[in-house]
Coordinates of C-alpha atoms in Angstrom, one line a residue:
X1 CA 0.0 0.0 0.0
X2 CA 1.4 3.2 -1.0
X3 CA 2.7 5.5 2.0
X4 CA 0.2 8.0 3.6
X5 CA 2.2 11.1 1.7
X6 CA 2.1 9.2 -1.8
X7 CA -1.5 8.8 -1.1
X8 CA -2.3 12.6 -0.6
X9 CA 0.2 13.6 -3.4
X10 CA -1.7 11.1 -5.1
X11 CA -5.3 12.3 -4.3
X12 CA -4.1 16.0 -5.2
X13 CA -2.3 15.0 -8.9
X14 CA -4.3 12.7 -10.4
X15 CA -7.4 14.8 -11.2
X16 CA -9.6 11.6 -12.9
X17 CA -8.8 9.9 -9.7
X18 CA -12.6 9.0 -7.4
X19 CA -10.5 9.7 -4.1
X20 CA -9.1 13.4 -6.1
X21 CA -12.4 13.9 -7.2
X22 CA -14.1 13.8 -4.0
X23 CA -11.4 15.5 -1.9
X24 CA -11.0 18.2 -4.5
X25 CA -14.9 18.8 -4.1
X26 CA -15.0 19.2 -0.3
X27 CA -11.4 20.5 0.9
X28 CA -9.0 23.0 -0.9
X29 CA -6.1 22.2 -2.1
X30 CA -4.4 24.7 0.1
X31 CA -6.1 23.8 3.5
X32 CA -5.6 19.8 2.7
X33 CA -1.4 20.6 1.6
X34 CA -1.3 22.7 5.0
X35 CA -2.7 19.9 7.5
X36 CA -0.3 16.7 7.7
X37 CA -2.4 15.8 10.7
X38 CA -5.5 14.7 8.7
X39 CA -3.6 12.1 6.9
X40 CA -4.8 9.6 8.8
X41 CA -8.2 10.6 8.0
X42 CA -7.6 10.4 4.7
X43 CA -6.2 6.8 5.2
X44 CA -8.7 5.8 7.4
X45 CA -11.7 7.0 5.1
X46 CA -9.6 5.9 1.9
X47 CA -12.6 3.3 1.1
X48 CA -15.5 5.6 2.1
X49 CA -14.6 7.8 -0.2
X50 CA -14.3 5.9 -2.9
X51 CA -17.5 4.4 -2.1
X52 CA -19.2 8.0 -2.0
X53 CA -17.3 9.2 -5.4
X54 CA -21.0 10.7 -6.9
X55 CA -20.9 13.0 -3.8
X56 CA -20.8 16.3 -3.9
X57 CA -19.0 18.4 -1.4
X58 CA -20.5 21.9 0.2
X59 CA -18.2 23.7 -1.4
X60 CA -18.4 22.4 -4.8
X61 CA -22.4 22.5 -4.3
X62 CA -21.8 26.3 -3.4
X63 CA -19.8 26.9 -6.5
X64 CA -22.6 25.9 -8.3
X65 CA -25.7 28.0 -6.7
X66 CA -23.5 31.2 -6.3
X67 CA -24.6 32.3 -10.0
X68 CA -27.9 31.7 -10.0
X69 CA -28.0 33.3 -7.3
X70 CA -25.9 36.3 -8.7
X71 CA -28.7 36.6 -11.3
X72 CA -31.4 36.5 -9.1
X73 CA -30.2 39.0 -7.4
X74 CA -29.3 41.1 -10.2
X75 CA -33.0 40.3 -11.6
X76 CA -34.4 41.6 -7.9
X77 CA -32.2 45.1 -8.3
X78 CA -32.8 45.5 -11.8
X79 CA -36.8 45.0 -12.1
X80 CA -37.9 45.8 -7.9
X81 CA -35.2 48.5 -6.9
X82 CA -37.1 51.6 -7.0
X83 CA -40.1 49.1 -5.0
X84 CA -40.7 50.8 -1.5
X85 CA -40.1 48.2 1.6
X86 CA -41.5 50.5 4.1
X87 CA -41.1 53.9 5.9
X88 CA -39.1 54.8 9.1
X89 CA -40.7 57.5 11.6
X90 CA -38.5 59.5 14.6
X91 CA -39.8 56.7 16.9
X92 CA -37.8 54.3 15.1
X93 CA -34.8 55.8 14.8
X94 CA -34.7 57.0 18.0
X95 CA -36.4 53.5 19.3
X96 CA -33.4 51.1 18.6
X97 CA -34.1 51.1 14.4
X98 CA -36.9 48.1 15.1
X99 CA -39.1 47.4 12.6
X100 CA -36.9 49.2 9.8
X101 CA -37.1 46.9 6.4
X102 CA -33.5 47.1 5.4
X103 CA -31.2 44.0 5.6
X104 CA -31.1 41.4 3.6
X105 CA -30.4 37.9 5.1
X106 CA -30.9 34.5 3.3
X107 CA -30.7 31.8 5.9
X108 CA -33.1 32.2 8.1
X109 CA -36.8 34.6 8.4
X110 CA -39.2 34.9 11.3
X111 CA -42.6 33.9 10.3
X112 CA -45.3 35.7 12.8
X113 CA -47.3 32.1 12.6
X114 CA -44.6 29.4 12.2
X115 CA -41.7 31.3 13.8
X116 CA -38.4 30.8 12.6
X117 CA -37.8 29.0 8.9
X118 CA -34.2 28.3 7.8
X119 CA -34.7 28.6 3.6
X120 CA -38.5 27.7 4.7
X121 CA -38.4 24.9 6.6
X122 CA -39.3 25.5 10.1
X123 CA -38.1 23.9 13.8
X124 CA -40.9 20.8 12.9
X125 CA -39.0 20.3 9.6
X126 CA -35.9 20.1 9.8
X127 CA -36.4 17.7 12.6
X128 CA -37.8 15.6 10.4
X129 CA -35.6 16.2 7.2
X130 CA -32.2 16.8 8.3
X131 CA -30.3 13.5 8.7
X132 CA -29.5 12.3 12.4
X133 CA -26.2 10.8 13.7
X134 CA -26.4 7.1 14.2
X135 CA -28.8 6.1 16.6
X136 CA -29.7 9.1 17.4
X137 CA -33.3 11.0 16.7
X138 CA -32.3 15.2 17.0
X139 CA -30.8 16.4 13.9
X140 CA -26.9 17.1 13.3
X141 CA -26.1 20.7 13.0
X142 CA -23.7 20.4 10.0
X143 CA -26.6 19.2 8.0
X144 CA -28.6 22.9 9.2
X145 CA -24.8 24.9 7.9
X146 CA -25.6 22.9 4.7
X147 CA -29.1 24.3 4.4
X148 CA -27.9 27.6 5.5
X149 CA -25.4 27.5 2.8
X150 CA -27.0 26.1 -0.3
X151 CA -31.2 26.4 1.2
X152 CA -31.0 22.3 0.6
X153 CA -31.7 19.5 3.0
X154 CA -28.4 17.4 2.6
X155 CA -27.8 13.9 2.7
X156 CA -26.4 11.9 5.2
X157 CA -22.9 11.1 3.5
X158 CA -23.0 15.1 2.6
X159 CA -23.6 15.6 6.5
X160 CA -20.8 13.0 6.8
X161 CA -18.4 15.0 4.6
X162 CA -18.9 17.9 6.7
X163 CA -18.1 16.4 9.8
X164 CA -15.5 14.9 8.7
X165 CA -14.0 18.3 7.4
X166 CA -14.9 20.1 10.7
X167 CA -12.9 17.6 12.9
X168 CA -9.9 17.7 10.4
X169 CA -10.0 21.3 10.7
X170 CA -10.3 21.6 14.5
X171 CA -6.8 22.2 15.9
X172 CA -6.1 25.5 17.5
X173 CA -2.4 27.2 16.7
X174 CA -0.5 26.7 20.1
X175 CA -0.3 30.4 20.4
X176 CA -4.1 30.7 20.9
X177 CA -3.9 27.7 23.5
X178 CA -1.4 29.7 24.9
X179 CA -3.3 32.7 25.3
X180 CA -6.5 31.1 26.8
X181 CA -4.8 29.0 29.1
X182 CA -2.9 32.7 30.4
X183 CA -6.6 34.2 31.0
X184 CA -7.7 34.5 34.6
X185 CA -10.3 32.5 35.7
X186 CA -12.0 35.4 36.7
X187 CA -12.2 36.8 33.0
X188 CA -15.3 36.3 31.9
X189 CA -16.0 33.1 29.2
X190 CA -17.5 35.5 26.9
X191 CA -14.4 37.5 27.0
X192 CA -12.3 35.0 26.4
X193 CA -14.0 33.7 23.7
X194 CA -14.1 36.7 21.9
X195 CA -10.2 37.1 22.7
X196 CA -9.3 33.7 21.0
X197 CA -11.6 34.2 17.9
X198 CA -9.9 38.0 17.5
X199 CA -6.4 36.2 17.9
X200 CA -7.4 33.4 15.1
X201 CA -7.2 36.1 13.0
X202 CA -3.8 35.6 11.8
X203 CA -5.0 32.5 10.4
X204 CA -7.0 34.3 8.0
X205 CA -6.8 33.1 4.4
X206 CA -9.3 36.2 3.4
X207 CA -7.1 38.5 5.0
X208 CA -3.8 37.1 3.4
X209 CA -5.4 37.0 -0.4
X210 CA -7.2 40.0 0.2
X211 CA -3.6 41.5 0.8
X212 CA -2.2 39.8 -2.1
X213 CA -4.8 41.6 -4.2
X214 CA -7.2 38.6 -5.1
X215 CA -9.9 39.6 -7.2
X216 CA -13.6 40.4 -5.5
X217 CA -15.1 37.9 -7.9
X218 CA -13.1 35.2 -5.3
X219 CA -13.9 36.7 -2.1
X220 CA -16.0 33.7 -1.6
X221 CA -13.8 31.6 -1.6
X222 CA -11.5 32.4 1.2
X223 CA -14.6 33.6 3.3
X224 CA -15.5 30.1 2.6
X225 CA -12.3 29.0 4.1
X226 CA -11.9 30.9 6.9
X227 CA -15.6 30.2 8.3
X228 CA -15.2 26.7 7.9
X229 CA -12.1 26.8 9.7
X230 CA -13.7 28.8 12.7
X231 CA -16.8 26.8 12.8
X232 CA -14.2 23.7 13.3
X233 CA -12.0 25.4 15.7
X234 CA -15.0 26.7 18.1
X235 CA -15.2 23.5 20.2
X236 CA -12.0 23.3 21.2
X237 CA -12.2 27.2 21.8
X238 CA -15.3 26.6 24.1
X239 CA -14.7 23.4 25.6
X240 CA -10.7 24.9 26.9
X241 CA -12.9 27.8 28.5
X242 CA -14.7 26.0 30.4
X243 CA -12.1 23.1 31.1
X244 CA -9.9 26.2 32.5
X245 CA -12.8 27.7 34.3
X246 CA -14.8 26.0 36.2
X247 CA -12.2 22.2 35.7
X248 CA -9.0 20.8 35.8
X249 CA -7.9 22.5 33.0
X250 CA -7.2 19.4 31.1
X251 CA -8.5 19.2 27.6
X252 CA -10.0 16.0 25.8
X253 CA -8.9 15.4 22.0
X254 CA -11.3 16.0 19.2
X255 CA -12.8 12.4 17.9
X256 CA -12.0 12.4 14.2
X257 CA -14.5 9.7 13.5
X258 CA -17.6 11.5 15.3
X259 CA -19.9 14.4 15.1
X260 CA -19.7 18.4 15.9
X261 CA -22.0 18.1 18.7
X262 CA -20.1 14.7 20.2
X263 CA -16.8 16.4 20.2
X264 CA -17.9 20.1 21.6
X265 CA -19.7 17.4 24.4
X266 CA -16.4 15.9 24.4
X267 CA -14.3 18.6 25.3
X268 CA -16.6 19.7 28.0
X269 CA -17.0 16.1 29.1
X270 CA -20.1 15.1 29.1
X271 CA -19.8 12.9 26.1
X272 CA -20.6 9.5 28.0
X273 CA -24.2 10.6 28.2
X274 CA -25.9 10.1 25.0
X275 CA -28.7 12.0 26.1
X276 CA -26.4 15.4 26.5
X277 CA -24.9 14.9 23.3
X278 CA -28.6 14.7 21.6
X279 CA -29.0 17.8 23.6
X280 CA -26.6 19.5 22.2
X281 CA -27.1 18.9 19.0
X282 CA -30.6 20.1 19.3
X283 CA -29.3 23.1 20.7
X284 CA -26.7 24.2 18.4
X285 CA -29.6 23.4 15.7
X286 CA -32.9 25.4 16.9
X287 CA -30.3 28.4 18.2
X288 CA -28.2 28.6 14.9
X289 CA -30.1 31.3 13.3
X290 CA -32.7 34.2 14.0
X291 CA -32.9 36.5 10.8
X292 CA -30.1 39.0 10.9
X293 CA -32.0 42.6 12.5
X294 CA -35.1 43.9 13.6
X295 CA -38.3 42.5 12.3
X296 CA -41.2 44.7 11.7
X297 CA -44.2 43.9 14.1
X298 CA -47.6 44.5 12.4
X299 CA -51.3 44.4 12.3
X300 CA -53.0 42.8 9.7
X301 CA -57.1 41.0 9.4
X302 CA -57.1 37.8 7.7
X303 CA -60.5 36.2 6.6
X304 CA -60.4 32.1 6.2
X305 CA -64.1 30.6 5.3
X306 CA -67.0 31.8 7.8
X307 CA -64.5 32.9 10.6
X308 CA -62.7 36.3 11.2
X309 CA -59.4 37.0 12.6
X310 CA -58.2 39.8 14.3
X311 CA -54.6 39.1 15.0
X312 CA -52.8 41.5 17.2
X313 CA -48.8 41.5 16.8
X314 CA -46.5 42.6 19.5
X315 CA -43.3 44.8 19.2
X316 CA -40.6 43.6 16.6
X317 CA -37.3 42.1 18.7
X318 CA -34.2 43.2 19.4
X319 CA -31.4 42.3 16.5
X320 CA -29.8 39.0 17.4
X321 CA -25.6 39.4 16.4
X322 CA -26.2 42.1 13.2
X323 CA -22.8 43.0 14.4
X324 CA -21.1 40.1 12.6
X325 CA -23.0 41.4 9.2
X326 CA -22.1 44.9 10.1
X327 CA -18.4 44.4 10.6
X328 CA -18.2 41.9 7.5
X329 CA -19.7 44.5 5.8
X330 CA -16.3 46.7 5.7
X331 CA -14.7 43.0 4.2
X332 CA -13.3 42.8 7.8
X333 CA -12.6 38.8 8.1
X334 CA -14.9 36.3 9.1
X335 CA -12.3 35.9 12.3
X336 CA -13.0 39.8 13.2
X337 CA -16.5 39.7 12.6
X338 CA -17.8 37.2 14.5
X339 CA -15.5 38.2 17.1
X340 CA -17.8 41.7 17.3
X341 CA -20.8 39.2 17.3
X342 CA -20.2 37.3 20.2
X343 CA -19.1 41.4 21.9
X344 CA -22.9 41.9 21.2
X345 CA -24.1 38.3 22.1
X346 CA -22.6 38.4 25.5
X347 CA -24.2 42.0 26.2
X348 CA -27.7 41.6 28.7
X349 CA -30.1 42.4 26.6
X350 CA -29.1 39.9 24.2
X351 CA -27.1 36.3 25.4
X352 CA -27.9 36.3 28.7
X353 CA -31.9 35.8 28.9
X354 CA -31.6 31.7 29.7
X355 CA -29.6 32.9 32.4
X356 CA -32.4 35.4 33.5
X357 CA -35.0 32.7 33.7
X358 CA -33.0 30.2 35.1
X359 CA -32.0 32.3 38.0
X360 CA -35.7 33.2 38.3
X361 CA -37.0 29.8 38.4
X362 CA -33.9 28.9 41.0
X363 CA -34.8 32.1 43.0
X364 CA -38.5 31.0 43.1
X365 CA -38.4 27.8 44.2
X366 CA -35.8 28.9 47.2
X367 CA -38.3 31.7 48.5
X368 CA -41.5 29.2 48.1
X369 CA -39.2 26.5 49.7
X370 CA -39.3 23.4 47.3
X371 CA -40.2 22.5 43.6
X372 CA -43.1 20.9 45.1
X373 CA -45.8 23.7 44.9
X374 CA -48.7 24.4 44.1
X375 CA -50.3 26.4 40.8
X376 CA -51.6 29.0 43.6
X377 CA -47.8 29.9 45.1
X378 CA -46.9 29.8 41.6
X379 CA -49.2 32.5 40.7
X380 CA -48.7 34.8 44.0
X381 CA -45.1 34.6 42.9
X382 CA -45.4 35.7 39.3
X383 CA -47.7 38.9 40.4
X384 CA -45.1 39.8 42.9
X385 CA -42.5 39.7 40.1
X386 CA -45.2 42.0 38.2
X387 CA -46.2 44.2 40.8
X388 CA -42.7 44.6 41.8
X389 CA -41.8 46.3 38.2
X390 CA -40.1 43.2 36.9
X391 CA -40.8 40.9 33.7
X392 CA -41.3 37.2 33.6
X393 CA -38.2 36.2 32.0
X394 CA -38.3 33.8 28.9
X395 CA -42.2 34.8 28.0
X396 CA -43.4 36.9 25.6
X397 CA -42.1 36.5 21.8
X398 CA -41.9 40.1 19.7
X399 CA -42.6 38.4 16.4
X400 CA -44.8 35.7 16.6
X401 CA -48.7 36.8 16.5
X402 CA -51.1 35.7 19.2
X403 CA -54.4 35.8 17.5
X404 CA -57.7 36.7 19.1
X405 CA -60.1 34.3 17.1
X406 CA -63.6 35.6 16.3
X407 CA -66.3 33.0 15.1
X408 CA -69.5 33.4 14.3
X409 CA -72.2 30.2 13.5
X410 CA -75.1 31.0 11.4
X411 CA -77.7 29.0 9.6
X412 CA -79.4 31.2 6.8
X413 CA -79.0 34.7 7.9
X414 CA -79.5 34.0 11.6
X415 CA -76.5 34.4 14.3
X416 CA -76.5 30.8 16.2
X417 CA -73.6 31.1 18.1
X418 CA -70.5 34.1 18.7
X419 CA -67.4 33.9 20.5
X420 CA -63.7 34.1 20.5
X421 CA -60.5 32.4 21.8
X422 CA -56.8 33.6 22.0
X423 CA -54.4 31.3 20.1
X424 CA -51.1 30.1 21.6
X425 CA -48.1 30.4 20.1
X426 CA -45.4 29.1 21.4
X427 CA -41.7 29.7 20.5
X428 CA -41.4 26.4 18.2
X429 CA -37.6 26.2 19.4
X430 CA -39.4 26.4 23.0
X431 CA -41.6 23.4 22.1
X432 CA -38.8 21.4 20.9
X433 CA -37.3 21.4 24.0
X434 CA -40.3 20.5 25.9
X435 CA -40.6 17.4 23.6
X436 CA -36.9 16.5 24.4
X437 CA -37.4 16.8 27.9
X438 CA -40.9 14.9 28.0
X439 CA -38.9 12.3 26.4
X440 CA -35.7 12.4 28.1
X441 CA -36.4 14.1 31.8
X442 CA -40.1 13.7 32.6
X443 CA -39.9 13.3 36.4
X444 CA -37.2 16.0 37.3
X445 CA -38.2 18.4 39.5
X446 CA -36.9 21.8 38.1
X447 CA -38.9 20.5 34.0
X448 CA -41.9 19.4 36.4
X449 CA -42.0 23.4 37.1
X450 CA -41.1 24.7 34.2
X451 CA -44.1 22.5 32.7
X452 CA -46.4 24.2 35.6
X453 CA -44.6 27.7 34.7
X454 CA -46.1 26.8 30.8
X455 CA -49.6 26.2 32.0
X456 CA -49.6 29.2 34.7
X457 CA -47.8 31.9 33.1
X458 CA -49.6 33.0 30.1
X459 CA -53.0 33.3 32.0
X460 CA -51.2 35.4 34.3
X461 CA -49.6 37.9 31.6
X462 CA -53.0 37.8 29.6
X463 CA -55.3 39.3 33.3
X464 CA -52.2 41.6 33.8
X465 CA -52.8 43.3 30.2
X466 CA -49.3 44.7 29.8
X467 CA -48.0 41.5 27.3
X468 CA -49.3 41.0 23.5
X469 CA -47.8 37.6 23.4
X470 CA -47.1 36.0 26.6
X471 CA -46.5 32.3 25.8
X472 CA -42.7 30.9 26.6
X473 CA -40.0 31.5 24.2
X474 CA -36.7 29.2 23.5
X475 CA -34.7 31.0 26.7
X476 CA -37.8 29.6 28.9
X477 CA -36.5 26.3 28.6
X478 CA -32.6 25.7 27.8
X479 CA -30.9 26.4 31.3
X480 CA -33.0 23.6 33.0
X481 CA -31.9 21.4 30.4
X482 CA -28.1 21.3 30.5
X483 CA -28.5 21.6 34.7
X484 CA -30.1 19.0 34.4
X485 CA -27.0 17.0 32.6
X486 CA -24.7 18.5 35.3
X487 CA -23.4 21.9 33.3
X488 CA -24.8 24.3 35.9
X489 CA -22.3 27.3 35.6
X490 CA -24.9 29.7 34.2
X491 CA -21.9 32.3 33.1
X492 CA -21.1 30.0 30.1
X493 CA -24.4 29.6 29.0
X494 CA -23.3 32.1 26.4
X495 CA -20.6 30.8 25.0
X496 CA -22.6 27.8 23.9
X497 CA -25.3 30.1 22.1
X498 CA -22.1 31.6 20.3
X499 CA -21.3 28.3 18.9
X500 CA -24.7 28.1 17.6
X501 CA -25.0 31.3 16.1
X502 CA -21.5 30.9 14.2
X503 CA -23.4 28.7 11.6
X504 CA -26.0 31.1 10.9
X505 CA -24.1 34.5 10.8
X506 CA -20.9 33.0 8.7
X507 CA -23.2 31.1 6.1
X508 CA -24.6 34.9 5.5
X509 CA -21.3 36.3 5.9
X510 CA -20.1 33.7 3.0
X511 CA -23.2 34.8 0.9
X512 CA -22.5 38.5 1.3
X513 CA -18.6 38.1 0.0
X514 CA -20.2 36.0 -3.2
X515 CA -23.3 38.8 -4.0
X516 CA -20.6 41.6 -3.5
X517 CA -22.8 43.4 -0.5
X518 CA -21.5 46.8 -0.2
X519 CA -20.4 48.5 3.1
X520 CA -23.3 49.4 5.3
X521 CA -23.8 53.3 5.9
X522 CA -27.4 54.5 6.7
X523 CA -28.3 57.9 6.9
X524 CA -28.1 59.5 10.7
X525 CA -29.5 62.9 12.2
X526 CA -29.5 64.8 14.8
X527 CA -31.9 65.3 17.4
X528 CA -31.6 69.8 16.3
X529 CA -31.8 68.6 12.4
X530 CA -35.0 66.0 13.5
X531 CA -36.7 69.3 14.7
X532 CA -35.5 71.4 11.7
X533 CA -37.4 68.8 9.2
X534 CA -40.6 69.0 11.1
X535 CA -40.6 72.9 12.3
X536 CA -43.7 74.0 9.9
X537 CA -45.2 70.5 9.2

């Protein structure tokens, strides 16, 4: 058998041959020549791959969609430019810029009935459609980057491929391993985080060929490179935070042979508990994306058969990490942009509410003395919270609609019957995690409230009149999960919703680089010009 170097010389040279075909398709030339360590992956997979030769790899696949989409694009400017999205009042601008229509984001939209969609398929479907690891039932989050990438529901060798990649790709220069291990334990994880993705930096392939004076038509392709890289290298980031924080300071291997999810489970280790790794890779999945700014809330009367709606929408949300876009936006790195993501992520009004409810749910059960209590003590305890000025953390949703239902019966022209019902809806990222833990934690005290949280809470909000939607959303429910599986230090909550939400903003980030978005620069005023404009209106 010829020797592991002759192999990957081999695979690199002879372009007819199924093993060059393949690895040409899914890893670049440069990033396969610059990684000895993956040899062994290529030896070990040297079969598989021949058996999967009719694959094709994400980035090929990309390659192919990028000009299609390039003329749709240039199709949308050409025939709807002059088309008006919407307009912007004072309030707005002085109110946080919600509800302005003026991002474009491919991955991912908020529907106000189905909530989130990733290319259109919502929480429901892509449980369904996205393959599963091996004897396991929640989906794998490489195959949601592959939707968010290419809007297609991958196979499971393409999810394979991926995986595969991603581990290859994992190893973190010793100078970063350096650096984290020099932090003090009293620095918080989010900070360090964002230190170690900043320091990746000089990794950058974008960075380097932007230097060397690429051409923008190829932007792509080291934005490709570089996010795939990150992606990769984020578990090892994560799971050396925590090991340094709150452990021994000893850090597991990456698994070549397993999954995203296994490994980043790995290096926190928890990996011996099947369960927690399913977790996990539900987690990464329903927290990957969440559109890219502000969505507009609205109003709107819809008539289906002999019933009328009334639907009545709250306010639109706060921008999830718009930072990363922002930043990318001046063709700063994928490395420095995500690294101003997770700076926004790990502010409070944005990373930290499963943190919020969890503490609340924790400080709630110590003041009524048990998690043995009854629906009454429960509801005494969320008026107090109300009464004393204070939200109910993890209800409410600013997007999804809560429809007040209108029916009336009649027979000929006669009214028979009139009345009206508020509709639930539920974060579908919420109820995902509800099914998990009915499934997976039924009898545990802390879900067992939660679950009596669900069935008190929104009555309450509804009598108290201040809340347009006040059923749970997705922070309602995460914390008691991984406490559950033993990772209780709520501080790094955070960090694992910044792995998530790397697969969301750098699939857009790679998208922007191949549709040639321009630097962001709105418009701004001052409060003295605001009062010019409007002086004899």
């Amino acid at each position: 058998m010829a020797s592991l170097r002759a192999l990957r010389l081999s695979a690199l040279t002879r372009v007819n041959s199924p093993v060059s075909r393949l690895v040409a398709r899914t890893y670049s030339t440069k990033w396969l020549g610059r990684r000895l360590r993956c040899e062994h992956v290529l030896d070990s997979r040297h079969s598989a791959y021949q058996a999967a030769e009719s694959l094709i790899g994400l980035k090929e696949r990309l390659a192919e969609l990028i000009p299609e989409k390039q003329e749709e694009v240039k199709w949308v400017k050409k025939e709807l430019g002059a088309k008006v999205l919407g307009e912007v009042t004072v309030d707005q601008a002085y109110g946080g810029m919600r509800g302005i229509k003026g991002m474009i984001w491919e991955g991912s939209v908020l529907d106000a009935d189905e909530g989130i969609q990733f290319h259109g398929y919502t929480i429901p479907d892509c449980q369904k459609k996205l393959p599963a690891a091996d004897g396991g039932e929640e989906p794998l989050p490489e195959g949601l980057f592959w939707l968010l990438v290419t809007g297609e529901i991958p196979t499971k060798e393409q999810v394979k491929l991926v995986s595969t990649e991603w581990a290859a790709r994992s190893a973190l220069p010793s100078f970063v391993e350096e650096l984290i291990d020099r932090c003090p334990n009293t620095l918080h994880p989010m900070s360090q985080f964002a230190l170690a993705v900043t320091a990746l930096q000089h990794e950058s392939t974008f960075a380097k060929a932007y230097a060397a004076g690429t051409n923008k038509s190829k932007y792509w392709d080291s934005t490709y490179e570089d996010s795939m890289d990150l992606i990769a290298k984020l578990p090892n980031i994560a799971g050396r935070i925590y090991r340094n924080v709150f452990k021994d300071g000893k850090v597991p291997t990456i698994d070549m042979d397993k999954d995203y999810s296994y490994n980043l489970s790995k290096l926190l280790g928890y990996s011996d508990n099947k369960d927690f790794v399913e977790l996990i890779r539900l987690y990464l999945t329903i927290h990957s994306d969440h559109e890219g700014g502000n969505v507009s809330a609205h109003t709107g009367i819809v008539s289906l058969e002999a019933a009328t709606f009334y639907v009545c929408d709250s306010d639109s949300l706060f921008p999830t990490i718009p930072q990363t876009h922002l930043v990318g936006s001046a063709l700063s790195d994928p490395y420095l942009s995500f690294a101003a993501g997770l700076n926004g992520l790990a502010g409070p009004l944005h990373g930290l509410a499963n943190q919020e409810v969890l503490r609340w749910i924790i400080h709630m059960k110590d003041e009524l003395g048990s998690t043995e209590v009854s629906d009454e003590q429960i509801k005494e305890y969320i008026w107090k919270t109300l009464k004393g000025g204070q939200v109910v953390p993890g209800y409410g949703h600013a997007v999804l609609r809560v429809g007040i239902y209108v029916f009336d019966v009649r027979l000929g022209n006669s009214l028979v019957w009139f009345g009206q019902y508020l509709a639930e809806k539920t974060d579908p990222r919420y109820t995902a995690q509800r099914e998990f833990a009915l499934k997976h934690l039924p009898t545990d005290p802390m879900f067992k409230l939660v679950s009596q949280l669900y069935n008190i809470v929104p009555g309450v909000l509804n009598e108290h009149g201040k809340t347009k939607n006040p059923w749970p959303n997705v922070d309602a429910h995460s914390g008691v999960l991984l406490q559950y599986y033993g990772l209780v230090e709520q501080d790094y909550y955070t960090v694992l919703f910044g792995v998530s939400r790397s697969l969301g903003v750098l699939a857009q980030l790679i998208w922007d680089r191949a549709l040639g978005m321009p630097l962001e620069r709105p418009k701004s005023y001052s409060t003295a010009h605001i009062k010019k404009m409007f002086a004899n209106k």
